[in-house]
PDB file of C-alpha atoms and ligand atoms in Angstrom:
ATOM      1  CA  MET A   1      49.495  86.963 -58.737  1.00 95.00           C
ATOM      2  CA  GLN A   2      52.451  84.648 -58.808  1.00 97.00           C
ATOM      3  CA  ALA A   3      55.167  84.081 -61.011  1.00 98.00           C
ATOM      4  CA  THR A   4      58.605  82.050 -61.096  1.00 98.00           C
ATOM      5  CA  PHE A   5      61.867  83.280 -62.319  1.00 98.00           C
ATOM      6  CA  THR A   6      65.239  81.393 -62.374  1.00 98.00           C
ATOM      7  CA  VAL A   7      68.537  82.842 -61.266  1.00 98.00           C
ATOM      8  CA  SER A   8      71.762  81.007 -62.849  1.00 98.00           C
ATOM      9  CA  THR A   9      74.282  81.536 -60.045  1.00 98.00           C
ATOM     10  CA  ARG A  10      78.145  81.435 -61.464  1.00 98.00           C
ATOM     11  CA  ARG A  11      80.045  80.883 -58.219  1.00 98.00           C
ATOM     12  CA  ALA A  12      79.885  78.440 -55.294  1.00 98.00           C
ATOM     13  CA  ARG A  13      79.009  81.366 -52.907  1.00 98.00           C
ATOM     14  CA  GLU A  14      77.794  84.434 -53.939  1.00 97.00           C
ATOM     15  CA  VAL A  15      75.008  87.502 -53.471  1.00 98.00           C
ATOM     16  CA  VAL A  16      73.097  88.162 -56.640  1.00 97.00           C
ATOM     17  CA  ASP A  17      70.665  91.047 -56.753  1.00 97.00           C
ATOM     18  CA  ILE A  18      67.149  90.284 -57.832  1.00 98.00           C
ATOM     19  CA  THR A  19      65.327  93.464 -57.115  1.00 98.00           C
ATOM     20  CA  ARG A  20      64.703  94.142 -60.847  1.00 97.00           C
ATOM     21  CA  GLN A  21      63.278  90.985 -61.643  1.00 98.00           C
ATOM     22  CA  VAL A  22      61.031  91.027 -58.632  1.00 98.00           C
ATOM     23  CA  ALA A  23      60.161  94.572 -59.494  1.00 98.00           C
ATOM     24  CA  ALA A  24      59.152  93.436 -62.925  1.00 98.00           C
ATOM     25  CA  VAL A  25      56.497  90.822 -61.615  1.00 98.00           C
ATOM     26  CA  LEU A  26      54.923  93.744 -59.399  1.00 98.00           C
ATOM     27  CA  GLU A  27      54.673  95.668 -62.580  1.00 97.00           C
ATOM     28  CA  ARG A  28      52.888  93.060 -64.625  1.00 96.00           C
ATOM     29  CA  ALA A  29      50.503  92.252 -61.408  1.00 95.00           C
ATOM     30  CA  GLY A  30      49.385  95.956 -61.542  1.00 92.00           C
ATOM     31  CA  ILE A  31      48.577  95.842 -57.619  1.00 96.00           C
ATOM     32  CA  THR A  32      48.980  98.943 -56.006  1.00 97.00           C
ATOM     33  CA  GLU A  33      48.871  97.899 -52.026  1.00 98.00           C
ATOM     34  CA  GLY A  34      49.494  94.832 -50.442  1.00 98.00           C
ATOM     35  CA  LEU A  35      52.316  92.273 -49.794  1.00 98.00           C
ATOM     36  CA  CYS A  36      55.290  90.671 -52.191  1.00 98.00           C
ATOM     37  CA  THR A  37      56.361  87.714 -51.018  1.00 98.00           C
ATOM     38  CA  VAL A  38      59.868  86.444 -52.456  1.00 98.00           C
ATOM     39  CA  PHE A  39      60.636  82.675 -51.776  1.00 99.00           C
ATOM     40  CA  VAL A  40      63.510  80.402 -53.160  1.00 98.00           C
ATOM     41  CA  ARG A  41      63.056  77.021 -53.494  1.00 98.00           C
ATOM     42  CA  HIS A  42      66.016  75.221 -52.245  1.00 98.00           C
ATOM     43  CA  ALA A  43      67.668  74.423 -49.224  1.00 98.00           C
ATOM     44  CA  THR A  44      71.159  75.650 -49.938  1.00 98.00           C
ATOM     45  CA  ALA A  45      70.238  79.256 -51.080  1.00 98.00           C
ATOM     46  CA  ALA A  46      68.514  81.967 -49.127  1.00 98.00           C
ATOM     47  CA  VAL A  47      66.746  85.623 -49.838  1.00 98.00           C
ATOM     48  CA  VAL A  48      67.808  88.531 -47.818  1.00 98.00           C
ATOM     49  CA  ILE A  49      66.946  92.265 -47.966  1.00 98.00           C
ATOM     50  CA  ASN A  50      69.981  94.406 -47.352  1.00 97.00           C
ATOM     51  CA  GLU A  51      72.353  96.892 -48.776  1.00 93.00           C
ATOM     52  CA  ASN A  52      72.143  97.313 -52.611  1.00 89.00           C
ATOM     53  CA  ALA A  53      74.541  99.966 -53.809  1.00 87.00           C
ATOM     54  CA  ASP A  54      77.801  98.741 -52.651  1.00 92.00           C
ATOM     55  CA  PRO A  55      79.223  95.549 -53.871  1.00 92.00           C
ATOM     56  CA  GLY A  56      81.469  95.369 -51.207  1.00 96.00           C
ATOM     57  CA  PHE A  57      78.712  94.452 -48.834  1.00 96.00           C
ATOM     58  CA  ARG A  58      77.759  91.440 -51.044  1.00 96.00           C
ATOM     59  CA  ALA A  59      81.535  90.287 -50.639  1.00 97.00           C
ATOM     60  CA  ASP A  60      81.277  90.897 -46.744  1.00 98.00           C
ATOM     61  CA  LEU A  61      78.252  88.567 -46.571  1.00 98.00           C
ATOM     62  CA  VAL A  62      79.969  85.812 -48.235  1.00 98.00           C
ATOM     63  CA  THR A  63      83.020  86.464 -45.891  1.00 98.00           C
ATOM     64  CA  ALA A  64      80.830  86.478 -42.734  1.00 98.00           C
ATOM     65  CA  LEU A  65      78.943  83.411 -43.571  1.00 98.00           C
ATOM     66  CA  ASP A  66      81.960  81.501 -44.370  1.00 98.00           C
ATOM     67  CA  GLY A  67      83.443  82.579 -40.752  1.00 98.00           C
ATOM     68  CA  LEU A  68      80.585  81.667 -39.040  1.00 98.00           C
ATOM     69  CA  PHE A  69      79.963  78.307 -40.916  1.00 98.00           C
ATOM     70  CA  PRO A  70      83.693  76.389 -41.599  1.00 97.00           C
ATOM     71  CA  GLU A  71      83.456  73.562 -44.342  1.00 96.00           C
ATOM     72  CA  GLY A  72      83.632  69.753 -43.602  1.00 95.00           C
ATOM     73  CA  VAL A  73      82.875  69.743 -39.911  1.00 97.00           C
ATOM     74  CA  TRP A  74      78.884  69.114 -39.963  1.00 98.00           C
ATOM     75  CA  GLU A  75      76.882  65.655 -39.279  1.00 97.00           C
ATOM     76  CA  HIS A  76      75.400  66.509 -43.004  1.00 98.00           C
ATOM     77  CA  ASP A  77      78.847  66.454 -44.641  1.00 98.00           C
ATOM     78  CA  LYS A  78      78.697  62.684 -43.873  1.00 97.00           C
ATOM     79  CA  VAL A  79      75.679  62.201 -46.614  1.00 96.00           C
ATOM     80  CA  ASP A  80      76.171  65.198 -48.733  1.00 95.00           C
ATOM     81  CA  ASP A  81      79.212  67.166 -48.094  1.00 94.00           C
ATOM     82  CA  ASN A  82      77.447  70.407 -47.756  1.00 97.00           C
ATOM     83  CA  GLY A  83      76.252  70.815 -44.229  1.00 98.00           C
ATOM     84  CA  ALA A  84      78.020  74.654 -44.183  1.00 98.00           C
ATOM     85  CA  ALA A  85      75.446  75.527 -47.001  1.00 98.00           C
ATOM     86  CA  HIS A  86      72.609  74.690 -45.808  1.00 98.00           C
ATOM     87  CA  LEU A  87      73.303  76.244 -42.089  1.00 98.00           C
ATOM     88  CA  LYS A  88      74.112  79.259 -44.302  1.00 98.00           C
ATOM     89  CA  ALA A  89      70.661  79.321 -45.908  1.00 98.00           C
ATOM     90  CA  ALA A  90      68.788  77.972 -42.595  1.00 98.00           C
ATOM     91  CA  LEU A  91      70.120  81.075 -40.604  1.00 98.00           C
ATOM     92  CA  LEU A  92      69.062  83.401 -43.668  1.00 98.00           C
ATOM     93  CA  GLY A  93      65.901  81.877 -44.434  1.00 98.00           C
ATOM     94  CA  PRO A  94      64.022  81.319 -47.702  1.00 98.00           C
ATOM     95  CA  SER A  95      61.894  84.255 -47.889  1.00 98.00           C
ATOM     96  CA  GLU A  96      61.263  87.938 -47.468  1.00 98.00           C
ATOM     97  CA  VAL A  97      58.104  89.887 -47.434  1.00 98.00           C
ATOM     98  CA  ILE A  98      57.871  93.440 -48.923  1.00 98.00           C
ATOM     99  CA  PRO A  99      54.923  95.886 -48.571  1.00 98.00           C
ATOM    100  CA  VAL A 100      53.665  97.204 -51.841  1.00 98.00           C
ATOM    101  CA  THR A 101      52.569 100.842 -51.736  1.00 98.00           C
ATOM    102  CA  GLY A 102      51.666 102.952 -54.742  1.00 97.00           C
ATOM    103  CA  GLY A 103      52.079  99.930 -56.744  1.00 97.00           C
ATOM    104  CA  ARG A 104      55.925  99.872 -56.032  1.00 97.00           C
ATOM    105  CA  LEU A 105      58.055  97.923 -53.501  1.00 98.00           C
ATOM    106  CA  ALA A 106      58.382  99.756 -50.693  1.00 98.00           C
ATOM    107  CA  LEU A 107      62.124  99.359 -50.199  1.00 98.00           C
ATOM    108  CA  GLY A 108      64.248 101.946 -48.453  1.00 97.00           C
ATOM    109  CA  THR A 109      66.788 103.725 -50.541  1.00 95.00           C
ATOM    110  CA  TRP A 110      69.724 101.451 -49.593  1.00 95.00           C
ATOM    111  CA  GLN A 111      67.759  98.195 -49.538  1.00 97.00           C
ATOM    112  CA  GLY A 112      67.623  96.113 -52.445  1.00 97.00           C
ATOM    113  CA  ILE A 113      66.650  92.201 -52.677  1.00 98.00           C
ATOM    114  CA  ALA A 114      69.202  89.673 -53.120  1.00 98.00           C
ATOM    115  CA  LEU A 115      69.532  85.927 -53.500  1.00 98.00           C
ATOM    116  CA  VAL A 116      72.117  84.406 -51.330  1.00 98.00           C
ATOM    117  CA  GLU A 117      74.108  81.245 -53.099  1.00 98.00           C
ATOM    118  CA  CYS A 118      75.274  78.823 -50.653  1.00 98.00           C
ATOM    119  CA  ASP A 119      76.201  75.736 -52.734  1.00 98.00           C
ATOM    120  CA  GLY A 120      76.562  76.880 -56.251  1.00 98.00           C
ATOM    121  CA  PRO A 121      76.779  77.400 -59.076  1.00 98.00           C
ATOM    122  CA  ARG A 122      73.359  76.225 -59.625  1.00 98.00           C
ATOM    123  CA  GLU A 123      70.038  77.187 -61.304  1.00 98.00           C
ATOM    124  CA  ARG A 124      67.729  78.608 -58.886  1.00 98.00           C
ATOM    125  CA  GLN A 125      64.068  79.054 -58.788  1.00 98.00           C
ATOM    126  CA  VAL A 126      62.539  81.972 -56.789  1.00 98.00           C
ATOM    127  CA  ILE A 127      58.743  82.476 -56.670  1.00 98.00           C
ATOM    128  CA  VAL A 128      57.318  86.008 -56.117  1.00 98.00           C
ATOM    129  CA  ASP A 129      53.669  85.962 -54.653  1.00 98.00           C
ATOM    130  CA  ILE A 130      51.757  89.207 -54.844  1.00 98.00           C
ATOM    131  CA  ARG A 131      48.531  89.779 -53.447  1.00 96.00           C
TER     132      ARG A 131
HETATM  133 ZN1  LIG B   1      72.788  68.804 -48.267  1.00 77.19          ZN
END
């Protein structure tokens, strides 16, 4: 079973929790055991699984990525002016896979699924594939 949803990001760089949207797709799928792939269809956004409860962590991730990848010093900036955004997305990767157990996402207590916007605000398409 496969579904796509859109996330409208609001800032240039932010971390948006999408756990609920993914869980809603799983509910509709009615699959009790399998794998759930979450994939963002963009070169300057990423999907991560990490701390979900503390919004401070989401801010820390943005700050850490900004520290790793300064703006304006990359080859790609000569053609598109968003080299840092591509590098952040490449480091984190466009997808995550979550086991499905008992009809639920087998996430740990503090884990959530988040879309990482590296060059927003934009409309981001997320594919959820459960089988
Ligand atoms: Zn680019």
